[in-house]
mmCIF file of C-alpha atoms in Angstrom:
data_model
loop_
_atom_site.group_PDB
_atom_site.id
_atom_site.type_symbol
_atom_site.label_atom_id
_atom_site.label_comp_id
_atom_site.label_asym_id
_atom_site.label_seq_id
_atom_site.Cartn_x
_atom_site.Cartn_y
_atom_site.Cartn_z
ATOM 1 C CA UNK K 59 0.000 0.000 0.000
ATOM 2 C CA UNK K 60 2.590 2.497 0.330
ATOM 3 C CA UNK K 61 2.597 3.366 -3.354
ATOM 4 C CA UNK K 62 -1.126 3.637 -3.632
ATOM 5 C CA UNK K 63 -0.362 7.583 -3.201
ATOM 6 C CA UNK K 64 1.954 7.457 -5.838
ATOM 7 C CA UNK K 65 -0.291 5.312 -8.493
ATOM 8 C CA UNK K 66 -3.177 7.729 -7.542
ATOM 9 C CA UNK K 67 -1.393 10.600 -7.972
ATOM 10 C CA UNK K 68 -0.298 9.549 -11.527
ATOM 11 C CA UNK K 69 -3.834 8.509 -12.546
ATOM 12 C CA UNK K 70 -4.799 11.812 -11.902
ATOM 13 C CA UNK K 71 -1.747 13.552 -13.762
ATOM 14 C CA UNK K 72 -2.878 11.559 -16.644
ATOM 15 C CA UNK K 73 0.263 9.579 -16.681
ATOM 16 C CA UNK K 74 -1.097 6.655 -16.290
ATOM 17 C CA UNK K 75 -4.098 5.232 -18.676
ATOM 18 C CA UNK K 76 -6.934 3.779 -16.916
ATOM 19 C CA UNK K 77 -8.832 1.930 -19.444
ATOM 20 C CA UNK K 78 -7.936 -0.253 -21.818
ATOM 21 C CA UNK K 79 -5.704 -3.720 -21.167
ATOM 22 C CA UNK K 80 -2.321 -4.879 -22.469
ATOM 23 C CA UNK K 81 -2.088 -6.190 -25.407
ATOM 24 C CA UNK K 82 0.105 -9.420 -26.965
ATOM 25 C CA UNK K 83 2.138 -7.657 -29.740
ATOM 26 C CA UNK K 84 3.806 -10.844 -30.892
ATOM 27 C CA UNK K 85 3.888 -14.511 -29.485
ATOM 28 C CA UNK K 86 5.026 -17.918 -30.227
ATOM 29 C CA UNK K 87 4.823 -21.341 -28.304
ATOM 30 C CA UNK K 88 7.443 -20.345 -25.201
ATOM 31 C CA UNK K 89 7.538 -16.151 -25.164
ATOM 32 C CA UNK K 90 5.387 -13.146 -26.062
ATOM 33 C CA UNK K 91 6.342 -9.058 -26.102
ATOM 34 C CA UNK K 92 2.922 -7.361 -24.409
ATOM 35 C CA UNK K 93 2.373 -3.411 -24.732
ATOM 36 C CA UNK K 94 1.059 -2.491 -21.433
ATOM 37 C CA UNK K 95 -0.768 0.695 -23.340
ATOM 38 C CA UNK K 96 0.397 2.830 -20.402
ATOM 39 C CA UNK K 97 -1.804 0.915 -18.084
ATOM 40 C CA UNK K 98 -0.632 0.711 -14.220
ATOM 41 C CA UNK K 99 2.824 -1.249 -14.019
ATOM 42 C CA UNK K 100 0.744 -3.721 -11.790
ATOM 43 C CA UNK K 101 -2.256 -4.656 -13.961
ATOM 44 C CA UNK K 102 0.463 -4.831 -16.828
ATOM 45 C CA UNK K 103 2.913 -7.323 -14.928
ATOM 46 C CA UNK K 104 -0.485 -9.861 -13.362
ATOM 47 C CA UNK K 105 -1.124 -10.145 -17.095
ATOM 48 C CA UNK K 106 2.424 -10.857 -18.431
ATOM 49 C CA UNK K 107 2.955 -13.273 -15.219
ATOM 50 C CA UNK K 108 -0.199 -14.558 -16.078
ATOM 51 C CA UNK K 109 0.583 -15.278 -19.500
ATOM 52 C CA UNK K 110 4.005 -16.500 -18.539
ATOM 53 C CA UNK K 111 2.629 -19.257 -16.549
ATOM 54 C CA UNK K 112 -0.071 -20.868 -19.447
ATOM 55 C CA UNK K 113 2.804 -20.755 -21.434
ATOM 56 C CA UNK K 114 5.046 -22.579 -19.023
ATOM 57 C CA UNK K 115 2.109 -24.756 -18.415
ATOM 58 C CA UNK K 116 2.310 -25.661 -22.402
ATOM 59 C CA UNK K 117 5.837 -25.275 -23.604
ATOM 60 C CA UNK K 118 8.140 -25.856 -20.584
ATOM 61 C CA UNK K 119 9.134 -21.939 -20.682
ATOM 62 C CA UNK K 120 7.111 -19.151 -20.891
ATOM 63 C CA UNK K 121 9.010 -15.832 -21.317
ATOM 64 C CA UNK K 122 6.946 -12.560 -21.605
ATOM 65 C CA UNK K 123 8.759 -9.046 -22.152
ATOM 66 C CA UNK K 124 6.828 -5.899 -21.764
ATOM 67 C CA UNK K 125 6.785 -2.290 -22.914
ATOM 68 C CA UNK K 126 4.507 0.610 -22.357
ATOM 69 C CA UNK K 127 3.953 0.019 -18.962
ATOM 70 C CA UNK K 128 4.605 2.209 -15.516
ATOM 71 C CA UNK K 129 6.192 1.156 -11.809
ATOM 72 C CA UNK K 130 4.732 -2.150 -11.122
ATOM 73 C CA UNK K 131 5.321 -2.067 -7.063
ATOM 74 C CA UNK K 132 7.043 -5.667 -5.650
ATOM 75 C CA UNK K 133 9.343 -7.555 -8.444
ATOM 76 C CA UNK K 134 9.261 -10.752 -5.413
ATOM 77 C CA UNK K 135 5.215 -10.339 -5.695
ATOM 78 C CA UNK K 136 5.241 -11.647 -9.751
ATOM 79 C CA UNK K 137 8.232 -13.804 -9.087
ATOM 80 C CA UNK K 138 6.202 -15.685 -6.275
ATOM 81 C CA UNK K 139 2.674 -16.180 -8.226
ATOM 82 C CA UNK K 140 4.475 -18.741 -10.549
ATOM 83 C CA UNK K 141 6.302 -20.476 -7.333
ATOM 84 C CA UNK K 142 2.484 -20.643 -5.942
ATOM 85 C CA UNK K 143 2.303 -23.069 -9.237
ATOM 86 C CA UNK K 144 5.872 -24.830 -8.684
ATOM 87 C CA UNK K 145 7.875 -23.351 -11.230
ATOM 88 C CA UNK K 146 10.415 -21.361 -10.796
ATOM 89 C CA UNK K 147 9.620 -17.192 -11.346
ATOM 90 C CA UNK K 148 11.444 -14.520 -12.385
ATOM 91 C CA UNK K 149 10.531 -10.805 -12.676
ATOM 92 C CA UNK K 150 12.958 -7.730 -13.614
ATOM 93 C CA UNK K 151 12.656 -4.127 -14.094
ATOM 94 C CA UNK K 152 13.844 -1.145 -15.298
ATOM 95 C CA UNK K 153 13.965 2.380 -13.571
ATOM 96 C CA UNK K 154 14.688 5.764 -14.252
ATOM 97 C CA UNK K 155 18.125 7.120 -13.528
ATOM 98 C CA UNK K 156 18.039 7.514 -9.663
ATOM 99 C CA UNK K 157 21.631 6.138 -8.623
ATOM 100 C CA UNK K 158 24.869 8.194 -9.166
ATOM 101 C CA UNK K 159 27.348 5.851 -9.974
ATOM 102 C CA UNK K 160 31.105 6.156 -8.057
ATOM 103 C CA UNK K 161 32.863 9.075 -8.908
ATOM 104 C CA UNK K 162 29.804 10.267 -11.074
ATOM 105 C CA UNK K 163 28.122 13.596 -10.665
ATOM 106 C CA UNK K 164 24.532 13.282 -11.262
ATOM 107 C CA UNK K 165 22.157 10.281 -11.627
ATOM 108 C CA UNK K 166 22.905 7.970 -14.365
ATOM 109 C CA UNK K 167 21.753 4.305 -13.149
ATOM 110 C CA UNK K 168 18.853 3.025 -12.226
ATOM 111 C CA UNK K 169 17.806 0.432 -9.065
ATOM 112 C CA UNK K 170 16.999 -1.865 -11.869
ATOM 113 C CA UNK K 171 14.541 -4.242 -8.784
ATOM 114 C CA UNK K 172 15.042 -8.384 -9.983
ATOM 115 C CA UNK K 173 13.420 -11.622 -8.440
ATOM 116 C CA UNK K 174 13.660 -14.824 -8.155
ATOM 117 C CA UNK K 175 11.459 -17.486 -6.887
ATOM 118 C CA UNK K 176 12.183 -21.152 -6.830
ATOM 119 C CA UNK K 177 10.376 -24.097 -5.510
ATOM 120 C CA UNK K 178 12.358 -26.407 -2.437
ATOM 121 C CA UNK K 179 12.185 -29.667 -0.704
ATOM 122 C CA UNK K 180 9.720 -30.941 1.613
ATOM 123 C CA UNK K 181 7.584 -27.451 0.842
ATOM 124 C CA UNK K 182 10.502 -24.781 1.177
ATOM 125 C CA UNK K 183 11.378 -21.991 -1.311
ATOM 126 C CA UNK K 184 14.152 -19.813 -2.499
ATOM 127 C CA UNK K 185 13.004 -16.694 -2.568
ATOM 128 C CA UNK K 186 15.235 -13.338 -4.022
ATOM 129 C CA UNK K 187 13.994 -9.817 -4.584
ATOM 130 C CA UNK K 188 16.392 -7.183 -4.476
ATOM 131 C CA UNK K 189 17.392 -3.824 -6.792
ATOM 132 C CA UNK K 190 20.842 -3.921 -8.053
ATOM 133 C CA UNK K 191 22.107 -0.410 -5.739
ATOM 134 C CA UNK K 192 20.675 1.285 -2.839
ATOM 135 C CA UNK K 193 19.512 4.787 -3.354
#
């Protein structure tokens, strides 16, 4: 909940889109690349962990890239829905430039937020979400 400000406050900037739903640009068997049609990073990333899951259902693999999309709160939280269905998640991000890199001057690098998710024995898990600097 502690971004609900933040998605609220770019709904009503008009940053955000609220209508419509993301859309499968292209697709085969294993992958698919899914414009998120400037929808909330959140509804955007439940569809393309959605789809990621059928696919891995069908073909072994499923692999879905998006574009067009916004902040998309907890990477762990997508990561974790396909561990729910024993197979191992992943979820990564990119960010705007909020890091300043060593020696740098201004913000160049992103936080860049990955997960992983991975089923155990006897009903344990791996479980990874980090960003890849601290701000």
């Amino acid at each position: 909940l502690n971004r609900m400000d933040m998605y609220v406050k770019d709904i009503q900037a008009g940053i955000c889109a609220v209508n419509g739903e993301p859309v499968v640009d292209k697709e085969n068997a294993a992958t698919a690349l899914v414009n998120g049609n400037n929808l909330l990073g959140p509804v955007v990333a439940n569809f393309c962990m959605n789809l990621a899951i059928r696919k891995a259902r069908e073909a072994g693999i499923g692999w879905v890239v998006a574009h067009g999309s916004n902040h998309f709160g907890i990477a762990g939280y997508y990561a974790m829905k396909a561990l729910k269905e024993n197979m191992i998640g992943m979820s990564f991000t990119n960010t705007s430039p909020l890091v300043v890199p060593t020696r740098g001057k201004e913000r160049t690098l992103g936080t860049n937020p990955l997960s992983v998710a991975a089923p155990g024995k006897d009903g344990d898990s791996f479980v990874l979400d980090t960003a890849t600097s601290a701000v």
